[in-house]
XYZ file of C-alpha atoms in Angstrom:
565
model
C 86.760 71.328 80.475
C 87.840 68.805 78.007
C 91.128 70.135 77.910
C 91.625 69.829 81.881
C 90.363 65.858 81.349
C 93.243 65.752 78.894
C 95.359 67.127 80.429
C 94.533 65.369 84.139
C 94.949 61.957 82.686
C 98.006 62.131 80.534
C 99.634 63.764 84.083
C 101.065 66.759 81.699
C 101.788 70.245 82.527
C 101.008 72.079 79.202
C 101.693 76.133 78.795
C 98.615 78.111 77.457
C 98.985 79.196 74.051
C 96.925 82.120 71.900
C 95.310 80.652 68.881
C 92.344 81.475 66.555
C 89.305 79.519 67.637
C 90.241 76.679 65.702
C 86.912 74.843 63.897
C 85.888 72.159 66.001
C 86.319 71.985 70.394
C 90.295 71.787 70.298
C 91.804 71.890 73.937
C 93.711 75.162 74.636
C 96.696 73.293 75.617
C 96.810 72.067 71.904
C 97.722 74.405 69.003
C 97.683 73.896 65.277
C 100.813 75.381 63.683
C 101.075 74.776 59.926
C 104.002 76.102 59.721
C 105.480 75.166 62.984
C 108.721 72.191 62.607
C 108.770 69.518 65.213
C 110.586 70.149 68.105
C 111.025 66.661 69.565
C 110.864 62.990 68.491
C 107.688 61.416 69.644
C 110.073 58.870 70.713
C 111.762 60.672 73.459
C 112.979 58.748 76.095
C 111.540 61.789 78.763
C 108.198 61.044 78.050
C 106.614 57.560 77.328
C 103.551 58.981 75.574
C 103.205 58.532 71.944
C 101.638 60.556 69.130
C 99.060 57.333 68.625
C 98.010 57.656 72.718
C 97.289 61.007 71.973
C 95.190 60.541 68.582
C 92.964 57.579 70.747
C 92.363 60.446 73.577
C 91.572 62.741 71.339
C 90.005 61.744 68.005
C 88.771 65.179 66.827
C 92.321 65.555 65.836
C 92.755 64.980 62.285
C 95.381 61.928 61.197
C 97.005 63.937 59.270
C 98.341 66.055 62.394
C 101.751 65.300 64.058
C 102.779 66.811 67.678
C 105.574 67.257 70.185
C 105.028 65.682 73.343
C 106.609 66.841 76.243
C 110.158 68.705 76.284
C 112.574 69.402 78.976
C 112.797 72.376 77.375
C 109.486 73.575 76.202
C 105.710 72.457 78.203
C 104.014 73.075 75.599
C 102.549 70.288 73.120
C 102.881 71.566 69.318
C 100.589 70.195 67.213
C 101.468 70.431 63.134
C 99.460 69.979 60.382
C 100.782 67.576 57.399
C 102.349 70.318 54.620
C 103.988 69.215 51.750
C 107.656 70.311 53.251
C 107.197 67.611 56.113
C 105.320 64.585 54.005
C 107.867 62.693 53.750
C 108.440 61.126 50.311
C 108.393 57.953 49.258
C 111.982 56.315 48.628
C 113.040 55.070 45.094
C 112.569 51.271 45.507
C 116.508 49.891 44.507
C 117.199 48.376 41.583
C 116.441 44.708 41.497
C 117.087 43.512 38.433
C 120.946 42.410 36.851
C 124.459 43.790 38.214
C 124.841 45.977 34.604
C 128.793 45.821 34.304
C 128.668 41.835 35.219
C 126.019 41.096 32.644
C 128.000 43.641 29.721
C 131.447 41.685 30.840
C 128.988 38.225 29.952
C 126.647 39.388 26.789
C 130.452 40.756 25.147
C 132.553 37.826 26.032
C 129.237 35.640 23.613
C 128.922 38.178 21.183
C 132.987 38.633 20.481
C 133.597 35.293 20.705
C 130.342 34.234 18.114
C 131.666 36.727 15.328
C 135.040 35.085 15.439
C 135.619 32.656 12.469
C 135.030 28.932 13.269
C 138.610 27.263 13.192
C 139.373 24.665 10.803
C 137.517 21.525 11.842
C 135.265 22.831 14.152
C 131.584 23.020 12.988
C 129.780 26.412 13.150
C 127.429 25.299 15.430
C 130.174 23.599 17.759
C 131.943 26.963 17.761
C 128.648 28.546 18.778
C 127.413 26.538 21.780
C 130.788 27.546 22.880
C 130.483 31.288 22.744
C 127.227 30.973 24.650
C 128.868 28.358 27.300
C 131.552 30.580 27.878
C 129.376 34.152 28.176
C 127.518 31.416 30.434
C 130.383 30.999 32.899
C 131.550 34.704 32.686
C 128.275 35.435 33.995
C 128.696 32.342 36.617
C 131.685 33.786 38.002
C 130.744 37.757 37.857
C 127.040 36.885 38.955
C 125.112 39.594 37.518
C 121.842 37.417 38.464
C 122.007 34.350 40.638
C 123.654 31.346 39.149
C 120.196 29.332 37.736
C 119.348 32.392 36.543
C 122.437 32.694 34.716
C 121.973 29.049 33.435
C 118.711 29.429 32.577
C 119.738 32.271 30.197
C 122.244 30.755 28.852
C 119.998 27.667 28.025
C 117.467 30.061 26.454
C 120.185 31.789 24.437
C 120.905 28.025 23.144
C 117.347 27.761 21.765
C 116.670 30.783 20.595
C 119.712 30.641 18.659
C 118.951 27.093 17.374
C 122.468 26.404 18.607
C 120.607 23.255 20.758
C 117.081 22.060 20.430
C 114.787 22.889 23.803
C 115.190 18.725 24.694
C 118.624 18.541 24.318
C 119.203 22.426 26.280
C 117.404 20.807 29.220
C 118.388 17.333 28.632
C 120.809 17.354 32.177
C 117.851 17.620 33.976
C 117.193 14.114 33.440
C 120.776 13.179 34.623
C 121.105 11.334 38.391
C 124.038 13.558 39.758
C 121.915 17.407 39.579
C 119.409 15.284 41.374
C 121.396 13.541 43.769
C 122.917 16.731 44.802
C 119.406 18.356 45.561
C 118.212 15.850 47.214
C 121.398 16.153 49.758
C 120.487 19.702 50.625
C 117.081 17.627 51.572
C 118.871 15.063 53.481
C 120.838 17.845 55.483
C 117.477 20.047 56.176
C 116.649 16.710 58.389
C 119.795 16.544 59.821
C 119.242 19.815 61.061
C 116.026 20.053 61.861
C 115.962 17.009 64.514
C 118.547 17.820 66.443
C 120.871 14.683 64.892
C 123.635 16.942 63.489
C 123.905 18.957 66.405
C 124.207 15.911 68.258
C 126.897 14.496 66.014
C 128.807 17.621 65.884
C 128.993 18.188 69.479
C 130.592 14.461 69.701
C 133.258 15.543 67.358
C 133.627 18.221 69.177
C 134.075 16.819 72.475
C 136.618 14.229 70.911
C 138.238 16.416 68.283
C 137.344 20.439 69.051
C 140.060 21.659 70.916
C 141.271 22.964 67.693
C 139.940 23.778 65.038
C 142.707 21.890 63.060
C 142.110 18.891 64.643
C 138.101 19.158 64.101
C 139.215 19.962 60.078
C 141.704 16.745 59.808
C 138.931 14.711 61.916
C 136.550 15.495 59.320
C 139.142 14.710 56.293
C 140.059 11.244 57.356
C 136.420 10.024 57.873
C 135.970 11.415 54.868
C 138.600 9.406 53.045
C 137.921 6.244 55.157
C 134.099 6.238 53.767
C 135.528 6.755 50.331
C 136.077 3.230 49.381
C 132.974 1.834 50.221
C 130.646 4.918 48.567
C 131.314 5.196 45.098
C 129.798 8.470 44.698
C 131.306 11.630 45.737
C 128.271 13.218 45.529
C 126.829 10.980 47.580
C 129.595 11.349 50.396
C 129.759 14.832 50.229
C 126.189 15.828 50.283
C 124.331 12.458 52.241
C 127.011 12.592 54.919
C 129.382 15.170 55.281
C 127.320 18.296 54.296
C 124.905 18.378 56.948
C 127.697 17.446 59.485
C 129.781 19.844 58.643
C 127.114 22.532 58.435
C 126.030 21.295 61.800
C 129.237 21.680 63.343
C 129.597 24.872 61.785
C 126.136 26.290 63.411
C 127.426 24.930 66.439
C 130.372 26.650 66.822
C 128.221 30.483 66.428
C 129.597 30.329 62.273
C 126.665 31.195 60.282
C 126.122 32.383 56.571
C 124.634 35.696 56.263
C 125.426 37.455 59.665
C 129.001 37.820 58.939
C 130.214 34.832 61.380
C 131.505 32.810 58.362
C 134.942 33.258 58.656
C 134.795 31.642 62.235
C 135.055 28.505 61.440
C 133.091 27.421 57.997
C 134.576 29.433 55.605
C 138.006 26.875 55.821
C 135.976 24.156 57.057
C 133.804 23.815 53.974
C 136.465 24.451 51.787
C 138.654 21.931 53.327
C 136.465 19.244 53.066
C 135.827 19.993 49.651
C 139.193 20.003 48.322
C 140.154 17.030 50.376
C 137.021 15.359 48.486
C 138.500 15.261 45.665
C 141.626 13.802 46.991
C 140.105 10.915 48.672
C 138.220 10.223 45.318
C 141.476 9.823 43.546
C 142.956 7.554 45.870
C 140.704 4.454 45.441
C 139.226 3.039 42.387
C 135.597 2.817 43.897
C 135.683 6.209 45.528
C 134.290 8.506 42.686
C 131.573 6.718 39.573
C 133.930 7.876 36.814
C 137.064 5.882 37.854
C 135.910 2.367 36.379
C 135.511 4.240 33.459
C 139.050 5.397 33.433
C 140.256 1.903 34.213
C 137.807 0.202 30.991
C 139.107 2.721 29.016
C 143.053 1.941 29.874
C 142.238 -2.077 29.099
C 140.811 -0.245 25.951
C 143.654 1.657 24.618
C 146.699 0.037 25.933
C 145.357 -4.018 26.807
C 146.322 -3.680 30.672
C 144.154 -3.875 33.779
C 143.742 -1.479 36.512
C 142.805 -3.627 39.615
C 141.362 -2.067 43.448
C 144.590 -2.551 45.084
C 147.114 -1.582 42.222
C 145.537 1.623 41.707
C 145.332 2.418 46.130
C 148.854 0.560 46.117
C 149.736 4.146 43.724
C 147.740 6.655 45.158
C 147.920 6.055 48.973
C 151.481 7.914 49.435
C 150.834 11.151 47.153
C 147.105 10.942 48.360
C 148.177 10.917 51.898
C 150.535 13.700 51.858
C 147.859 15.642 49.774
C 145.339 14.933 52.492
C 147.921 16.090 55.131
C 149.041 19.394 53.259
C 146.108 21.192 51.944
C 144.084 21.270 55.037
C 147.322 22.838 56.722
C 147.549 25.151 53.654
C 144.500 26.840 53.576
C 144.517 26.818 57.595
C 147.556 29.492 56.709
C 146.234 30.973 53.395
C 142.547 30.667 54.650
C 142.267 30.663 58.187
C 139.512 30.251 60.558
C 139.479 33.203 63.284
C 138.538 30.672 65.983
C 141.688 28.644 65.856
C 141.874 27.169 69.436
C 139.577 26.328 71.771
C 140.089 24.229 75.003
C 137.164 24.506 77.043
C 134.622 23.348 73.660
C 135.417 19.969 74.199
C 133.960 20.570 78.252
C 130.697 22.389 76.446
C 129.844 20.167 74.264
C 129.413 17.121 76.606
C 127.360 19.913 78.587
C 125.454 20.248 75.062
C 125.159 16.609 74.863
C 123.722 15.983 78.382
C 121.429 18.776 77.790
C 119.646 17.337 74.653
C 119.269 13.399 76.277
C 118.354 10.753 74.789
C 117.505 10.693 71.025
C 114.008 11.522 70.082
C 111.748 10.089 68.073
C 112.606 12.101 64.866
C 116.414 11.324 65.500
C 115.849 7.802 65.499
C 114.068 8.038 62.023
C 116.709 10.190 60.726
C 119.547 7.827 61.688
C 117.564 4.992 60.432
C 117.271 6.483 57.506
C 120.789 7.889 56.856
C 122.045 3.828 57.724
C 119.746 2.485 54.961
C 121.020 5.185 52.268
C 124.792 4.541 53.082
C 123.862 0.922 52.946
C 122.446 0.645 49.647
C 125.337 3.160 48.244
C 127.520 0.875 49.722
C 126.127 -2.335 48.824
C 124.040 -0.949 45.596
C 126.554 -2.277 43.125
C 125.725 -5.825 44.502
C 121.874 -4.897 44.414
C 121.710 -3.083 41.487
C 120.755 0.600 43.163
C 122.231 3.405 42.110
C 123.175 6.245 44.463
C 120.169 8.207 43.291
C 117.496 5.714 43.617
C 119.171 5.288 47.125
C 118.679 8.778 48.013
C 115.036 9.258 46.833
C 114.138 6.688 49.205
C 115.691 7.825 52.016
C 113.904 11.010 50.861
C 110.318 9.255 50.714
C 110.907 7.917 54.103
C 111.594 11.324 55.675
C 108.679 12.722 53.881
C 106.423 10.273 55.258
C 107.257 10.164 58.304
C 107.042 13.711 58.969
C 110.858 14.604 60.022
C 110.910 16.280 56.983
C 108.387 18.260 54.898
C 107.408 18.725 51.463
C 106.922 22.118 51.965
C 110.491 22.420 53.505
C 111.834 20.636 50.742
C 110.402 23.383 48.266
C 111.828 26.172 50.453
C 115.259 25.149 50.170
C 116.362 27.582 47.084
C 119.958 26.736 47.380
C 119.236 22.982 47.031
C 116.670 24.280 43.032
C 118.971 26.867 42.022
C 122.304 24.163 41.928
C 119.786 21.871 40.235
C 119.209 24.157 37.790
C 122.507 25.974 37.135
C 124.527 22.568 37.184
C 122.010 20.376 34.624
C 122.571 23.546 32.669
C 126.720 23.476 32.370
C 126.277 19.223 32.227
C 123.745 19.612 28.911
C 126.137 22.632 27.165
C 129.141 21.180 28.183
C 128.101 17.437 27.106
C 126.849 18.857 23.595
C 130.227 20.406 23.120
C 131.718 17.338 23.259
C 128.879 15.781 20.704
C 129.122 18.569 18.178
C 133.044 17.631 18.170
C 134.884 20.332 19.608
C 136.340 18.675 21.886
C 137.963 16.018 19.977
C 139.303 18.599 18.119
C 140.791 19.999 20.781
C 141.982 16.805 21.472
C 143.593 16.251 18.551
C 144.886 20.017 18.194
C 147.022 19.651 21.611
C 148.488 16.297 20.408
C 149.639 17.610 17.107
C 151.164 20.274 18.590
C 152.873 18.331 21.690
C 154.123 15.658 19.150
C 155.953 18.246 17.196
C 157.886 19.237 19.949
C 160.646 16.567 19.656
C 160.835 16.567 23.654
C 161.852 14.113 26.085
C 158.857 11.730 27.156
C 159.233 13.410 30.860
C 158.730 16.826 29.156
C 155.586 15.941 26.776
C 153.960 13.817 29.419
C 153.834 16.852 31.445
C 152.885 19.338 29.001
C 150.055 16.978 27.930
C 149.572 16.067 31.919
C 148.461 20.574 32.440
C 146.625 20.556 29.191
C 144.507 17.705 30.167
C 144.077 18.819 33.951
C 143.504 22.462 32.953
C 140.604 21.918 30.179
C 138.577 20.724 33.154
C 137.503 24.459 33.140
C 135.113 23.250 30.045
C 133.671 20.022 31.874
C 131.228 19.608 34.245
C 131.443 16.090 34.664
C 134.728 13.788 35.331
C 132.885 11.262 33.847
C 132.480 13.904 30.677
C 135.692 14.321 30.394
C 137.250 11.225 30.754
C 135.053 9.932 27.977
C 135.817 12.946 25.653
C 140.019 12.925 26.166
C 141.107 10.291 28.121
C 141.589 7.901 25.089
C 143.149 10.456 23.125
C 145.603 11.985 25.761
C 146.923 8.401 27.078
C 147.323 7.047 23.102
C 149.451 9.865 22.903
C 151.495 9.831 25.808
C 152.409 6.509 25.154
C 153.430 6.701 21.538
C 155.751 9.808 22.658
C 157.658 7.402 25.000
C 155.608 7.110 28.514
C 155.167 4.191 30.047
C 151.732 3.159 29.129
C 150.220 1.995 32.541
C 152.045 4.820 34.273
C 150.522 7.121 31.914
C 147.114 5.572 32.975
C 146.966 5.839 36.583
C 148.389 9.027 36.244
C 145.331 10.634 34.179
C 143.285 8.627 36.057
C 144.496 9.947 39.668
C 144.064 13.817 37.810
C 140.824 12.680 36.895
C 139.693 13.803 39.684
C 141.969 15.937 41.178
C 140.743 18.421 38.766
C 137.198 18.800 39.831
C 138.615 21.080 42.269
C 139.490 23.924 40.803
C 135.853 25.001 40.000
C 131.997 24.832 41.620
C 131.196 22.852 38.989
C 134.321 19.987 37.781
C 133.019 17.640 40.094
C 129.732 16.456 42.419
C 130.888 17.269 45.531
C 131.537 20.802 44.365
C 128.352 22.301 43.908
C 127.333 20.630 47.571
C 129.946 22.655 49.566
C 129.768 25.553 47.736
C 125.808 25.853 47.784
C 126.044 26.240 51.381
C 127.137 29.730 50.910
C 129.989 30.401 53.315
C 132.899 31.011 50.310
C 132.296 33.307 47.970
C 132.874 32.468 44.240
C 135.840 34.187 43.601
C 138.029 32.655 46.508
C 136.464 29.408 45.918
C 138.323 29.708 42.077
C 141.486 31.254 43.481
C 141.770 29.150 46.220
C 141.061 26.283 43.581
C 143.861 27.209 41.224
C 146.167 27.334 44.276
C 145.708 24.264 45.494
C 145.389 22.506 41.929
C 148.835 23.438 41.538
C 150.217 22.204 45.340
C 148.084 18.985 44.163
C 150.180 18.734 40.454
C 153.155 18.938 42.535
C 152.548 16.242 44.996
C 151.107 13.589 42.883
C 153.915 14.353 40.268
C 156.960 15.242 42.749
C 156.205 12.933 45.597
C 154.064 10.827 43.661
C 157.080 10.618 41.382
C 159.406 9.521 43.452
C 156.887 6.407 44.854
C 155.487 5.272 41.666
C 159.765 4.526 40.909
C 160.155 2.871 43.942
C 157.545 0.635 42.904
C 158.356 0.473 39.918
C 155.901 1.820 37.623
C 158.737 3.699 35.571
């Protein structure tokens, strides 16, 4: 009787079956098979009934059972107790921990390099804090953890080594620029969370987004018009241009993660990055460090750097640089969405969708006015760019438009916090232990023994300078550690003095682009994840070198006319 219920209200047909009386009531149309396999997926599209409707209709049936529902083939429900053979076992959970080759290629590279003899004039200690700085960068670039893990290694290795005491390993957290950086990620989790970047980014589109050239040099050009009035790169790149760009980039459908970054961010990101730099060495406000370049010129060789003689130098080479590499890496690099007429026509239709600004968008724009303000003006009030930022911060925070609790999920925004204090402290302790006034001193010796033309030295001395940026994680770092040095010696092997100035100066910064690290707006672009590491260093050579050969080609040929040489 129980198995006609059954039976009647699942609206099966089931075939009788012989079986031994099993030990409790089991309906006839059921049969235990121990051995039996299973002859169709309880998931079969042909019948809608699942193994759990069955276990609620009938609960005599131990959990441990498994049956067929209804075949095309076969009326007859099989029923299969759990054997070992069809438990299914539980999979190895996968390996979590380090890459193993990556983290070898890192340990070795420390190791090797800490058994080598200390040159003459280098400390022993100097010559260690380098072996563990560069193991510390092998394992930035290979990534056998993530990169504050990496750092925070590499800091530990310091300590326990005694190469660096635990204050000075972590000393870089205490330095504005890590900080300023995280605290853009911050600033572009608002962006995107009211609704203001997308709103932004679909008015660039509609004016710019035909192409996606045309959105990229859009982008550049603000960029380098904002330069001269925010002295911070950092600030620029991550306050402003970071959650724009990642805003248009999200609007366009070109996301990190689902394989969409190649649409449009991969280039776009880059772009703006390398450009960065650029617009940084064009005016003498446009990056922190480039006061410090001109203070150190009046130093060595008793001339003055003014605003407009330093822009009056840079705007031709920066201009053509600013033209070039965007078109470059659009060949080298491109975006697979390269045209598109009818975004212009979708994004107003975005734009009329969203109406008028909300609440939160009005706080957010407030608030991103005020910050650019006081970088702007904080020279004159006596802000700096990081006391700027945290109170835009605290106003988003209490306000609401952003949370603290969104501002601790952002893991990008702790882990370049962590892995860049940790390259600023190694790398600035390099410099205090001396090794890099050795180094200094080692390249001038050997370039002044030479006997070459002053054209020949100057650029010899002009790729050694640009090149050790690989060892700096701070322009400002290394202008203070070879600026002096270089430029004395430049001009004593025949270069004209101030030319010889502006021209470290503009490679100051042109530098910073050839890592993820040489400058502040590097670790903003590349923390948003759309370039991996590798390309962002290849990419970064290639364009270092288009760069030398502008500013000292083209740039050549200007600085004559005017007659700097």
């Amino acid at each position: 009787m129980a198995s006609l219920v059954l039976t009647s209200s699942l609206n099966l047909r089931f075939r009788p079956l012989s079986t031994p009386k099993p030990r409790f009531p089991t309906p006839k149309s059921l049969r235990l098979n121990s051995r039996s396999v299973i002859k169709n997926s309880v998931n079969n599209s042909d019948n809608p009934v699942n193994s759990q409707q069955h276990r609620d209709f009938n609960p005599l049936i131990s959990q441990k059972s498994t049956f067929l529902i209804h075949s095309p083939k076969r009326d007859s429900i099989i029923v299969n107790s759990a054997s070992p053979a069809a438990t299914s076992t539980p999979q190895p959970q996968p390996w979590q921990g380090a890459a193993m080759k990556p983290l070898i290629a890192s340990i070795a590279t420390g190791v090797i390099l800490w058994l080598v003899p200390a040159p003459d004039g280098v400390s022993r200690i100097a010559w260690q804090l380098l072996s563990i700085f560069l193991a510390t960068i092998v394992g930035i670039i290979t990534q056998p953890l993530p990169l504050g893990a990496v750092a925070l290694i590499g800091l530990g290795a310091c300590v326990l080594t005694k190469t660096l005491t635990f204050a000075a390993a972590f000393s870089a957290f205490g330095d504005p620029i890590p900080w300023l950086i995280a605290l853009a990620f911050f600033f572009a989790r608002g962006f995107i969370k009211t609704g203001l970047g997308n709103r932004i980014a679909y008015q660039f589109v509609s004016l710019f987004g035909s192409s996606s050239l045309g959105l990229g040099y859009s982008l550049v050009f603000s960029e380098a018009l904002l330069a001269p009035a925010i002295p911070s790169v950092s600030a620029r790149a991550g306050g402003i241009f970071l959650p724009l760009v990642k805003s248009l980039c999200v609007a366009c459908g070109s996301n990190v993660g689902d394989g969409t970054e190649h649409k449009l961010g991969s280039w776009l990101m880059l772009t703006c990055f390398q450009t960065s730099v650029i617009s940084s060495s064009m005016f003498l406000t446009a990056m922190a460090a480039n006061p410090l370049a001109a203070n150190l010129t009046l130093n060595t060789i008793n001339q003055t750097i003014g605003w407009m003689d330093w822009a009056k130098a840079a705007i031709v080479p920066g201009l053509v640089s600013l033209i070039v590499v965007p078109l470059l890496l659009y060949l080298i690099y491109p975006p697979t969405v390269k045209s598109s007429p009818d975004a212009p026509k979708l994004a107003k239709e975005k734009l009329e969708k969203m109406g008028p600004m909300s609440k939160n968008e009005l706080i957010m724009a407030g608030t991103l006015f005020l910050t650019v303000g006081l970088w702007i003006f904080g020279g004159t009030l006596n802000v700096d760019a990081v006391t700027a930022a945290i109170l835009g911060l605290s106003v988003l925070l209490v306000t609401g438009v952003v949370t603290w609790k969104e501002c601790l999920a952002e893991s990008v925004a702790w882990d370049t916090l962590t892995w860049f204090a940790a390259l600023i402290a190694m790398a600035g302790y390099l410099n205090k232990y001396g090794l890099i006034s050795w180094f200094s001193q080692t390249v001038v010796k050997f370039v002044g023994g030479l006997g070459l033309s002053w054209q020949s030295s100057f650029g010899i001395l002009v790729l050694l300078y640009f090149y050790s940026h690989y060892f700096f994680a701070s322009g400002a770092a290394h202008i203070g550690a070879m600026f002096t040095a270089f430029l004395s010696v430049a001009s004593a092997l025949g270069t004209p003095p101030y030319l010889g100035a502006l021209v470290l100066s503009f490679l100051s910064n042109l530098m910073g682009g050839i890592t993820h690290y040489g400058i502040g707006s590097a670790p903003v672009f590349y923390g948003a994840g759309y370039v991996p590491l590798a390309k962002w260093w290849g990419y970064g050579f290639l364009i270092s070198v288009v760069n030398l050969i502008i500013w000292l080609g083209v740039g050549g040929v200007w600085w004559k006319a005017i007659g700097l040489w």
